[in-house]
CSV table of C-alpha atoms in Angstrom, one decimal:
chain,number,residue,atom,x,y,z
A,1,UNK,CA,24.2,-81.3,5.1
A,2,UNK,CA,26.4,-78.6,3.6
A,3,UNK,CA,23.4,-77.5,1.5
A,4,UNK,CA,21.3,-77.2,4.7
A,5,UNK,CA,24.0,-75.3,6.5
A,6,UNK,CA,24.4,-72.8,3.5
A,7,UNK,CA,20.6,-72.3,3.5
A,8,UNK,CA,20.6,-71.4,7.2
A,9,UNK,CA,23.5,-68.9,6.8
A,10,UNK,CA,21.7,-67.2,3.8
A,11,UNK,CA,18.5,-67.0,5.9
A,12,UNK,CA,20.2,-65.5,8.9
A,13,UNK,CA,22.0,-62.9,6.6
A,14,UNK,CA,18.7,-62.0,4.9
A,15,UNK,CA,17.0,-61.6,8.3
A,16,UNK,CA,19.8,-59.4,9.7
A,17,UNK,CA,19.6,-57.2,6.6
A,18,UNK,CA,15.8,-56.8,7.0
A,19,UNK,CA,16.2,-56.0,10.7
A,20,UNK,CA,19.0,-53.5,10.0
A,21,UNK,CA,16.8,-51.8,7.3
A,22,UNK,CA,13.9,-51.7,9.7
A,23,UNK,CA,16.1,-50.2,12.4
A,24,UNK,CA,17.3,-47.5,10.0
A,25,UNK,CA,13.6,-46.8,9.1
A,26,UNK,CA,12.7,-46.5,12.7
A,27,UNK,CA,15.6,-44.2,13.5
A,28,UNK,CA,14.8,-42.1,10.4
A,29,UNK,CA,11.1,-41.9,11.3
A,30,UNK,CA,12.1,-40.9,14.9
A,31,UNK,CA,14.5,-38.2,13.6
A,32,UNK,CA,11.8,-36.9,11.2
A,33,UNK,CA,9.4,-36.7,14.2
A,34,UNK,CA,11.9,-34.9,16.4
A,35,UNK,CA,12.8,-32.4,13.7
A,36,UNK,CA,9.1,-31.7,13.0
A,37,UNK,CA,8.5,-31.1,16.7
A,38,UNK,CA,11.6,-28.9,16.9
A,39,UNK,CA,10.4,-26.9,13.9
A,40,UNK,CA,6.9,-26.5,15.4
A,41,UNK,CA,8.3,-25.5,18.8
A,42,UNK,CA,10.7,-23.1,17.1
A,43,UNK,CA,7.8,-21.5,15.1
A,44,UNK,CA,5.8,-21.1,18.3
A,45,UNK,CA,8.8,-19.6,20.1
A,46,UNK,CA,9.5,-17.2,17.2
A,47,UNK,CA,5.8,-16.2,17.2
A,48,UNK,CA,6.1,-15.5,21.0
A,49,UNK,CA,9.4,-13.6,20.4
A,50,UNK,CA,7.6,-11.5,17.8
A,51,UNK,CA,4.8,-10.8,20.2
A,52,UNK,CA,7.3,-10.0,23.0
A,53,UNK,CA,9.1,-7.6,20.6
A,54,UNK,CA,5.8,-5.9,19.8
A,55,UNK,CA,5.0,-5.7,23.5
A,56,UNK,CA,8.4,-4.3,24.3
A,57,UNK,CA,7.8,-1.5,21.7
A,58,UNK,CA,4.3,-0.8,23.1
A,59,UNK,CA,5.7,-0.9,26.7
A,60,UNK,CA,8.4,1.6,25.7
A,61,UNK,CA,5.8,3.8,24.1
A,62,UNK,CA,3.4,3.5,27.1
A,63,UNK,CA,6.3,4.1,29.6
A,64,UNK,CA,7.5,7.2,27.6
A,65,UNK,CA,3.9,8.4,27.4
A,66,UNK,CA,3.4,7.9,31.1
A,67,UNK,CA,6.7,9.7,31.9
A,68,UNK,CA,5.7,12.5,29.6
A,69,UNK,CA,2.3,12.9,31.3
A,70,UNK,CA,3.9,12.7,34.7
A,71,UNK,CA,6.2,15.5,33.7
A,72,UNK,CA,3.3,17.5,32.4
A,73,UNK,CA,1.4,16.9,35.7
A,74,UNK,CA,4.4,18.0,37.7
A,75,UNK,CA,4.7,21.2,35.6
A,76,UNK,CA,1.0,21.9,35.9
A,77,UNK,CA,1.2,21.4,39.6
A,78,UNK,CA,4.0,24.0,39.8
A,79,UNK,CA,1.9,26.4,37.7
A,80,UNK,CA,-1.1,25.7,39.9
A,81,UNK,CA,0.9,26.4,43.1
A,82,UNK,CA,2.4,29.6,41.6
A,83,UNK,CA,-1.1,30.8,40.6
A,84,UNK,CA,-2.5,29.9,44.0
A,85,UNK,CA,0.3,31.9,45.6
A,86,UNK,CA,-0.5,34.8,43.3
A,87,UNK,CA,-4.2,34.4,44.1
A,88,UNK,CA,-3.4,34.6,47.8
A,89,UNK,CA,-1.4,37.8,47.2
A,90,UNK,CA,-4.3,39.2,45.1
A,91,UNK,CA,-6.8,38.4,47.9
A,92,UNK,CA,-4.5,40.1,50.5
A,93,UNK,CA,-4.2,43.0,48.1
A,94,UNK,CA,-7.9,43.1,47.7
A,95,UNK,CA,-8.4,43.0,51.5
A,96,UNK,CA,-6.0,45.8,51.8
A,97,UNK,CA,-7.8,47.7,49.0
A,98,UNK,CA,-11.1,47.1,50.7
A,99,UNK,CA,-9.6,48.6,53.9
A,100,UNK,CA,-8.5,51.6,51.8
A,101,UNK,CA,-11.9,51.7,50.2
A,102,UNK,CA,-13.5,51.8,53.6
A,103,UNK,CA,-11.2,54.7,54.6
A,104,UNK,CA,-11.9,56.3,51.3
A,105,UNK,CA,-15.7,55.9,51.8
A,106,UNK,CA,-15.3,57.7,55.2
A,107,UNK,CA,-13.2,60.4,53.5
A,108,UNK,CA,-15.9,60.7,50.8
A,109,UNK,CA,-18.6,60.9,53.5
A,110,UNK,CA,-16.7,63.7,55.3
A,111,UNK,CA,-16.0,65.5,52.0
A,112,UNK,CA,-19.6,65.1,51.0
A,113,UNK,CA,-20.7,66.6,54.4
A,114,UNK,CA,-18.3,69.5,54.0
A,115,UNK,CA,-19.4,70.0,50.4
A,116,UNK,CA,-23.1,70.0,51.4
A,117,UNK,CA,-22.4,72.6,54.1
A,118,UNK,CA,-20.4,74.8,51.8
A,119,UNK,CA,-23.0,74.3,49.1
A,120,UNK,CA,-25.8,75.4,51.5
A,121,UNK,CA,-23.8,78.4,52.5
A,122,UNK,CA,-23.1,79.2,48.9
A,123,UNK,CA,-26.8,78.9,48.0
A,124,UNK,CA,-27.7,81.2,50.8
A,125,UNK,CA,-25.1,83.7,49.6
A,126,UNK,CA,-26.5,83.5,46.1
A,127,UNK,CA,-29.9,84.3,47.4
A,128,UNK,CA,-28.6,87.4,49.3
A,129,UNK,CA,-26.6,88.4,46.2
A,130,UNK,CA,-29.7,88.1,44.1
A,131,UNK,CA,-31.7,90.3,46.6
A,132,UNK,CA,-29.0,93.0,46.3
A,133,UNK,CA,-28.4,92.6,42.7
A,134,UNK,CA,-30.0,96.0,41.9
A,135,UNK,CA,-28.1,97.7,44.7
A,136,UNK,CA,-25.8,100.2,43.0
A,137,UNK,CA,-22.7,102.1,44.2
A,138,UNK,CA,-24.7,105.3,43.9
A,139,UNK,CA,-27.4,104.1,46.1
A,140,UNK,CA,-24.8,103.1,48.7
A,141,UNK,CA,-23.3,106.6,48.6
A,142,UNK,CA,-26.7,108.2,49.2
A,143,UNK,CA,-27.3,105.9,52.2
A,144,UNK,CA,-23.9,106.6,53.7
A,145,UNK,CA,-23.7,109.0,56.6
A,146,UNK,CA,-20.4,110.4,55.5
A,147,UNK,CA,-17.5,109.6,53.3
A,148,UNK,CA,-15.9,107.3,55.9
A,149,UNK,CA,-19.1,105.4,56.2
A,150,UNK,CA,-19.2,105.1,52.4
A,151,UNK,CA,-15.6,103.8,52.3
A,152,UNK,CA,-16.5,101.2,55.0
A,153,UNK,CA,-19.6,100.1,53.1
A,154,UNK,CA,-17.6,99.7,49.9
A,155,UNK,CA,-14.9,97.7,51.7
A,156,UNK,CA,-17.4,95.5,53.3
A,157,UNK,CA,-19.1,94.9,49.9
A,158,UNK,CA,-15.7,94.1,48.3
A,159,UNK,CA,-14.9,91.7,51.2
A,160,UNK,CA,-18.2,89.9,50.8
A,161,UNK,CA,-17.7,89.6,47.1
A,162,UNK,CA,-14.2,88.1,47.6
A,163,UNK,CA,-15.6,85.7,50.2
A,164,UNK,CA,-18.4,84.7,47.8
A,165,UNK,CA,-15.9,84.1,45.0
A,166,UNK,CA,-13.6,82.1,47.4
A,167,UNK,CA,-16.6,80.1,48.5
A,168,UNK,CA,-17.6,79.4,44.9
A,169,UNK,CA,-14.0,78.2,44.2
A,170,UNK,CA,-14.0,76.1,47.4
A,171,UNK,CA,-17.3,74.5,46.5
A,172,UNK,CA,-16.1,73.8,43.0
A,173,UNK,CA,-12.8,72.2,44.3
A,174,UNK,CA,-14.7,70.1,46.8
A,175,UNK,CA,-17.0,68.9,44.0
A,176,UNK,CA,-14.1,67.9,41.8
A,177,UNK,CA,-12.3,66.2,44.8
A,178,UNK,CA,-15.5,64.3,45.6
A,179,UNK,CA,-16.0,63.2,42.0
A,180,UNK,CA,-12.3,62.1,41.8
A,181,UNK,CA,-12.5,60.1,45.1
A,182,UNK,CA,-15.7,58.4,43.9
A,183,UNK,CA,-14.0,57.5,40.6
A,184,UNK,CA,-11.0,56.1,42.4
A,185,UNK,CA,-13.3,54.1,44.6
A,186,UNK,CA,-15.0,52.5,41.6
A,187,UNK,CA,-11.8,51.9,39.7
A,188,UNK,CA,-10.1,50.3,42.8
A,189,UNK,CA,-13.1,47.9,43.2
A,190,UNK,CA,-13.4,47.0,39.6
A,191,UNK,CA,-9.7,46.6,39.0
A,192,UNK,CA,-9.1,44.2,41.8
A,193,UNK,CA,-12.2,42.2,41.1
A,194,UNK,CA,-11.2,41.8,37.5
A,195,UNK,CA,-7.7,40.6,38.4
A,196,UNK,CA,-9.2,38.1,40.8
A,197,UNK,CA,-11.7,36.9,38.3
A,198,UNK,CA,-8.9,36.5,35.7
A,199,UNK,CA,-6.8,34.5,38.2
A,200,UNK,CA,-9.8,32.3,39.0
A,201,UNK,CA,-10.2,31.6,35.3
A,202,UNK,CA,-6.5,30.6,34.9
A,203,UNK,CA,-6.8,28.3,37.9
A,204,UNK,CA,-10.0,26.7,36.5
A,205,UNK,CA,-8.2,26.1,33.2
A,206,UNK,CA,-5.2,24.6,35.0
A,207,UNK,CA,-7.5,22.3,37.0
A,208,UNK,CA,-9.2,21.1,33.7
A,209,UNK,CA,-5.9,20.5,32.0
A,210,UNK,CA,-4.6,18.7,35.1
A,211,UNK,CA,-7.7,16.4,35.2
A,212,UNK,CA,-7.4,15.6,31.4
A,213,UNK,CA,-3.7,14.8,31.6
A,214,UNK,CA,-4.2,12.9,34.8
A,215,UNK,CA,-6.7,10.7,33.0
A,216,UNK,CA,-4.2,10.2,30.2
A,217,UNK,CA,-1.5,9.3,32.7
A,218,UNK,CA,-3.8,6.8,34.5
A,219,UNK,CA,-4.7,5.3,31.1
A,220,UNK,CA,-1.0,5.0,30.1
A,221,UNK,CA,-0.2,3.3,33.5
A,222,UNK,CA,-3.1,0.9,33.0
A,223,UNK,CA,-1.9,0.1,29.5
A,224,UNK,CA,1.7,-0.5,30.8
A,225,UNK,CA,0.4,-2.8,33.6
A,226,UNK,CA,-1.7,-4.7,31.2
A,227,UNK,CA,1.3,-5.1,28.9
A,228,UNK,CA,3.4,-6.3,31.8
A,229,UNK,CA,0.8,-9.0,32.6
A,230,UNK,CA,0.7,-10.1,29.0
A,231,UNK,CA,4.5,-10.1,28.8
A,232,UNK,CA,4.7,-12.3,31.9
A,233,UNK,CA,2.3,-14.8,30.4
A,234,UNK,CA,4.3,-14.8,27.1
A,235,UNK,CA,7.6,-15.2,29.0
A,236,UNK,CA,6.2,-18.1,30.9
A,237,UNK,CA,5.0,-19.7,27.7
A,238,UNK,CA,8.5,-18.9,26.1
A,239,UNK,CA,10.2,-20.6,29.1
A,240,UNK,CA,7.9,-23.6,28.7
A,241,UNK,CA,8.7,-23.9,25.0
A,242,UNK,CA,12.4,-23.5,25.8
A,243,UNK,CA,12.1,-26.5,28.1
A,244,UNK,CA,10.3,-28.5,25.5
A,245,UNK,CA,13.0,-27.5,23.0
A,246,UNK,CA,15.7,-28.6,25.3
A,247,UNK,CA,14.0,-32.0,25.7
A,248,UNK,CA,13.7,-32.3,22.0
A,249,UNK,CA,17.3,-31.4,21.5
A,250,UNK,CA,18.2,-34.0,24.2
A,251,UNK,CA,16.4,-36.6,22.2
A,252,UNK,CA,18.2,-35.4,19.0
A,253,UNK,CA,21.5,-36.0,20.8
A,254,UNK,CA,20.8,-39.7,20.7
A,255,UNK,CA,21.1,-39.4,16.9
A,256,UNK,CA,24.7,-39.8,15.8
A,257,UNK,CA,26.7,-36.6,14.9
A,258,UNK,CA,27.1,-36.0,11.2
A,259,UNK,CA,30.8,-36.6,11.7
A,260,UNK,CA,34.1,-35.2,10.4
A,261,UNK,CA,35.8,-31.8,10.8
A,262,UNK,CA,33.6,-28.8,10.1
A,263,UNK,CA,33.9,-26.7,7.0
A,264,UNK,CA,35.1,-23.1,7.3
A,265,UNK,CA,31.8,-21.2,7.2
A,266,UNK,CA,32.8,-17.8,5.6
A,267,UNK,CA,33.3,-18.3,1.9
A,268,UNK,CA,35.3,-15.0,1.4
A,269,UNK,CA,36.8,-14.5,4.8
A,270,UNK,CA,39.8,-16.2,6.4
A,271,UNK,CA,41.0,-13.7,9.0
A,272,UNK,CA,39.8,-14.0,12.7
A,273,UNK,CA,39.3,-10.6,14.2
A,274,UNK,CA,38.1,-11.8,17.6
A,275,UNK,CA,38.8,-15.2,19.2
A,276,UNK,CA,36.8,-17.4,21.6
A,277,UNK,CA,37.2,-16.4,25.2
A,278,UNK,CA,37.2,-13.3,27.4
A,279,UNK,CA,37.6,-10.0,25.5
A,280,UNK,CA,36.9,-6.3,25.8
A,281,UNK,CA,33.6,-5.8,24.0
A,282,UNK,CA,34.1,-3.4,21.0
A,283,UNK,CA,30.8,-1.6,21.7
A,284,UNK,CA,29.9,-1.9,25.4
A,285,UNK,CA,33.6,-1.4,26.4
A,286,UNK,CA,33.5,-4.0,29.2
A,287,UNK,CA,35.2,-7.4,29.5
A,288,UNK,CA,32.8,-10.2,28.5
A,289,UNK,CA,32.9,-13.8,27.4
A,290,UNK,CA,33.0,-14.1,23.6
A,291,UNK,CA,31.2,-17.3,22.8
A,292,UNK,CA,32.6,-17.7,19.3
A,293,UNK,CA,34.9,-16.3,16.7
A,294,UNK,CA,34.4,-13.2,14.5
A,295,UNK,CA,35.4,-13.6,10.8
A,296,UNK,CA,35.4,-10.3,8.8
A,297,UNK,CA,34.0,-10.8,5.2
A,298,UNK,CA,32.5,-8.7,2.5
A,299,UNK,CA,28.8,-7.7,3.0
A,300,UNK,CA,26.5,-10.0,1.0
A,301,UNK,CA,29.1,-12.8,0.7
A,302,UNK,CA,28.1,-16.4,1.3
A,303,UNK,CA,27.8,-18.0,4.8
A,304,UNK,CA,28.0,-21.8,4.5
A,305,UNK,CA,26.8,-24.7,6.7
A,306,UNK,CA,29.8,-26.0,8.6
A,307,UNK,CA,28.3,-29.5,8.4
A,308,UNK,CA,25.1,-31.2,7.4
A,309,UNK,CA,22.1,-31.1,9.8
A,310,UNK,CA,18.8,-29.5,10.4
A,311,UNK,CA,18.1,-25.7,10.9
A,312,UNK,CA,16.4,-25.4,14.3
A,313,UNK,CA,16.4,-21.7,14.5
A,314,UNK,CA,16.4,-18.9,11.9
A,315,UNK,CA,15.3,-15.6,13.4
A,316,UNK,CA,16.2,-12.1,14.7
A,317,UNK,CA,17.8,-11.1,18.0
A,318,UNK,CA,18.8,-7.6,19.1
A,319,UNK,CA,22.3,-8.8,19.9
A,320,UNK,CA,22.9,-11.5,17.2
A,321,UNK,CA,20.8,-9.7,14.5
A,322,UNK,CA,19.6,-12.2,11.9
A,323,UNK,CA,21.1,-15.6,12.9
A,324,UNK,CA,20.8,-19.3,12.2
A,325,UNK,CA,21.3,-22.4,14.4
A,326,UNK,CA,22.0,-25.8,12.8
A,327,UNK,CA,21.6,-29.1,14.8
A,328,UNK,CA,24.2,-31.6,13.6
A,329,UNK,CA,23.1,-34.4,15.9
A,330,UNK,CA,24.9,-35.8,18.9
A,331,UNK,CA,24.3,-32.6,20.9
A,332,UNK,CA,26.5,-30.5,18.5
A,333,UNK,CA,25.1,-27.3,16.9
A,334,UNK,CA,26.5,-24.3,15.2
A,335,UNK,CA,25.4,-20.7,15.2
A,336,UNK,CA,25.9,-18.1,12.5
A,337,UNK,CA,25.1,-14.4,13.5
A,338,UNK,CA,24.9,-10.8,12.2
A,339,UNK,CA,23.6,-11.9,8.7
A,340,UNK,CA,22.3,-9.4,6.2
A,341,UNK,CA,19.9,-12.1,4.8
A,342,UNK,CA,18.8,-15.6,5.8
A,343,UNK,CA,18.6,-18.1,3.0
A,344,UNK,CA,17.7,-21.2,5.0
A,345,UNK,CA,14.7,-21.4,7.3
A,346,UNK,CA,13.8,-23.3,10.5
A,347,UNK,CA,13.2,-27.0,9.6
A,348,UNK,CA,15.3,-27.1,6.5
A,349,UNK,CA,17.8,-29.9,6.1
A,350,UNK,CA,21.1,-28.6,4.9
A,351,UNK,CA,24.2,-30.2,3.5
A,352,UNK,CA,27.8,-29.4,4.4
A,353,UNK,CA,28.9,-26.3,2.4
A,354,UNK,CA,25.3,-25.3,1.5
A,355,UNK,CA,24.7,-21.5,1.5
A,356,UNK,CA,22.4,-20.7,4.4
A,357,UNK,CA,22.8,-16.9,4.8
A,358,UNK,CA,24.7,-13.7,3.6
A,359,UNK,CA,27.3,-11.8,5.6
A,360,UNK,CA,26.0,-8.6,7.2
A,361,UNK,CA,26.3,-6.3,10.2
A,362,UNK,CA,22.9,-6.6,11.9
A,363,UNK,CA,22.3,-6.5,15.6
A,364,UNK,CA,25.1,-5.4,17.9
A,365,UNK,CA,27.9,-5.2,15.3
A,366,UNK,CA,30.6,-2.7,14.2
A,367,UNK,CA,31.0,-4.0,10.7
A,368,UNK,CA,30.4,-6.7,8.1
A,369,UNK,CA,31.5,-10.0,9.7
A,370,UNK,CA,30.3,-13.6,10.6
A,371,UNK,CA,30.0,-14.4,14.3
A,372,UNK,CA,30.4,-18.3,14.4
A,373,UNK,CA,29.8,-20.5,17.4
A,374,UNK,CA,30.0,-24.2,18.1
A,375,UNK,CA,27.9,-25.6,21.0
A,376,UNK,CA,28.0,-28.9,22.6
A,377,UNK,CA,24.8,-29.7,24.5
A,378,UNK,CA,24.0,-26.0,24.4
A,379,UNK,CA,27.3,-24.9,25.9
A,380,UNK,CA,29.6,-22.7,23.7
A,381,UNK,CA,33.0,-24.3,23.0
A,382,UNK,CA,36.0,-23.1,21.0
A,383,UNK,CA,35.1,-23.4,17.3
A,384,UNK,CA,38.8,-23.8,16.3
A,385,UNK,CA,38.7,-27.3,17.8
A,386,UNK,CA,36.0,-28.3,15.3
A,387,UNK,CA,36.6,-26.4,12.0
A,388,UNK,CA,39.2,-26.8,9.4
A,389,UNK,CA,41.0,-23.4,9.3
A,390,UNK,CA,41.9,-22.4,5.7
């Protein structure tokens, strides 16, 4: 009887041991599966973050390019308006010049008529002078009735000669004046037409430049719009992955916390320069919630895992710089930021005290230090309630 009873107790103990072992195997397998999914999701999210970073750079470049082209268009528009105003003034000046030219043409016509009349009279006088070219003063004396008649004849001859010379000078002056007016007429026409042609050429060049830059501006705007659409898609995908990650982390909460007080994460730093809670940001100079503690330490010194767990994130952020997040189970995770170098990578299983990164000053930082956070179910809590302060 006692033997039977002992046999039953041994059988039950063996069965319980087998069941416990199976349970551990199932839990281990589930943890492995969750960690693998977390790693895959993190990799996908990091890939999307890299693409978003690339798009942000391209967006900035496209926006800067579009703004630059817009400024160029504005400047060209100003130049165009200025040149159009100058063109209008030139046209008005040309119209005024044409009015002057019309008046000048009338003056030239009148001068030409006067010149023609004087020239005809001069030609007639030349003929008369030629006819009497052999008429001498002696002959004039012989033909005179008396001395008084001779004096009158000489006086008349001298007067005629003076008049002829005066007519010659007047004809010569009229000729020079006529040539000068015609020259001014031609110069006025040519000068104004050349100025107008030059202004038209400048305006044509401005129009061509405007069209080219406008095309570049439109291209930059299209590129920017295309990048915005692509960014929206990636953000939507990132949000989806974030939700998946939260679900996976919720599942990981069911796994028991590694346990115990956390190890001080900075191997060569014990001083806390900024505590958990509201503080005046050292760079932005505004009051903000500080989600962790800052521990100054030499650049390149070791950052240690505060407890054992799985690295669920090891990447770059503009604020945190290079940072790592370790899931310790039970919804508890730790974050280590501003690292110079990451030693562990997403998916790695780390032990308490294992070196996971090196102290640096990457991201929004004023000097070498470790920014350390403890999060419960994703919410930052005071790390001093969890770590052993040296």
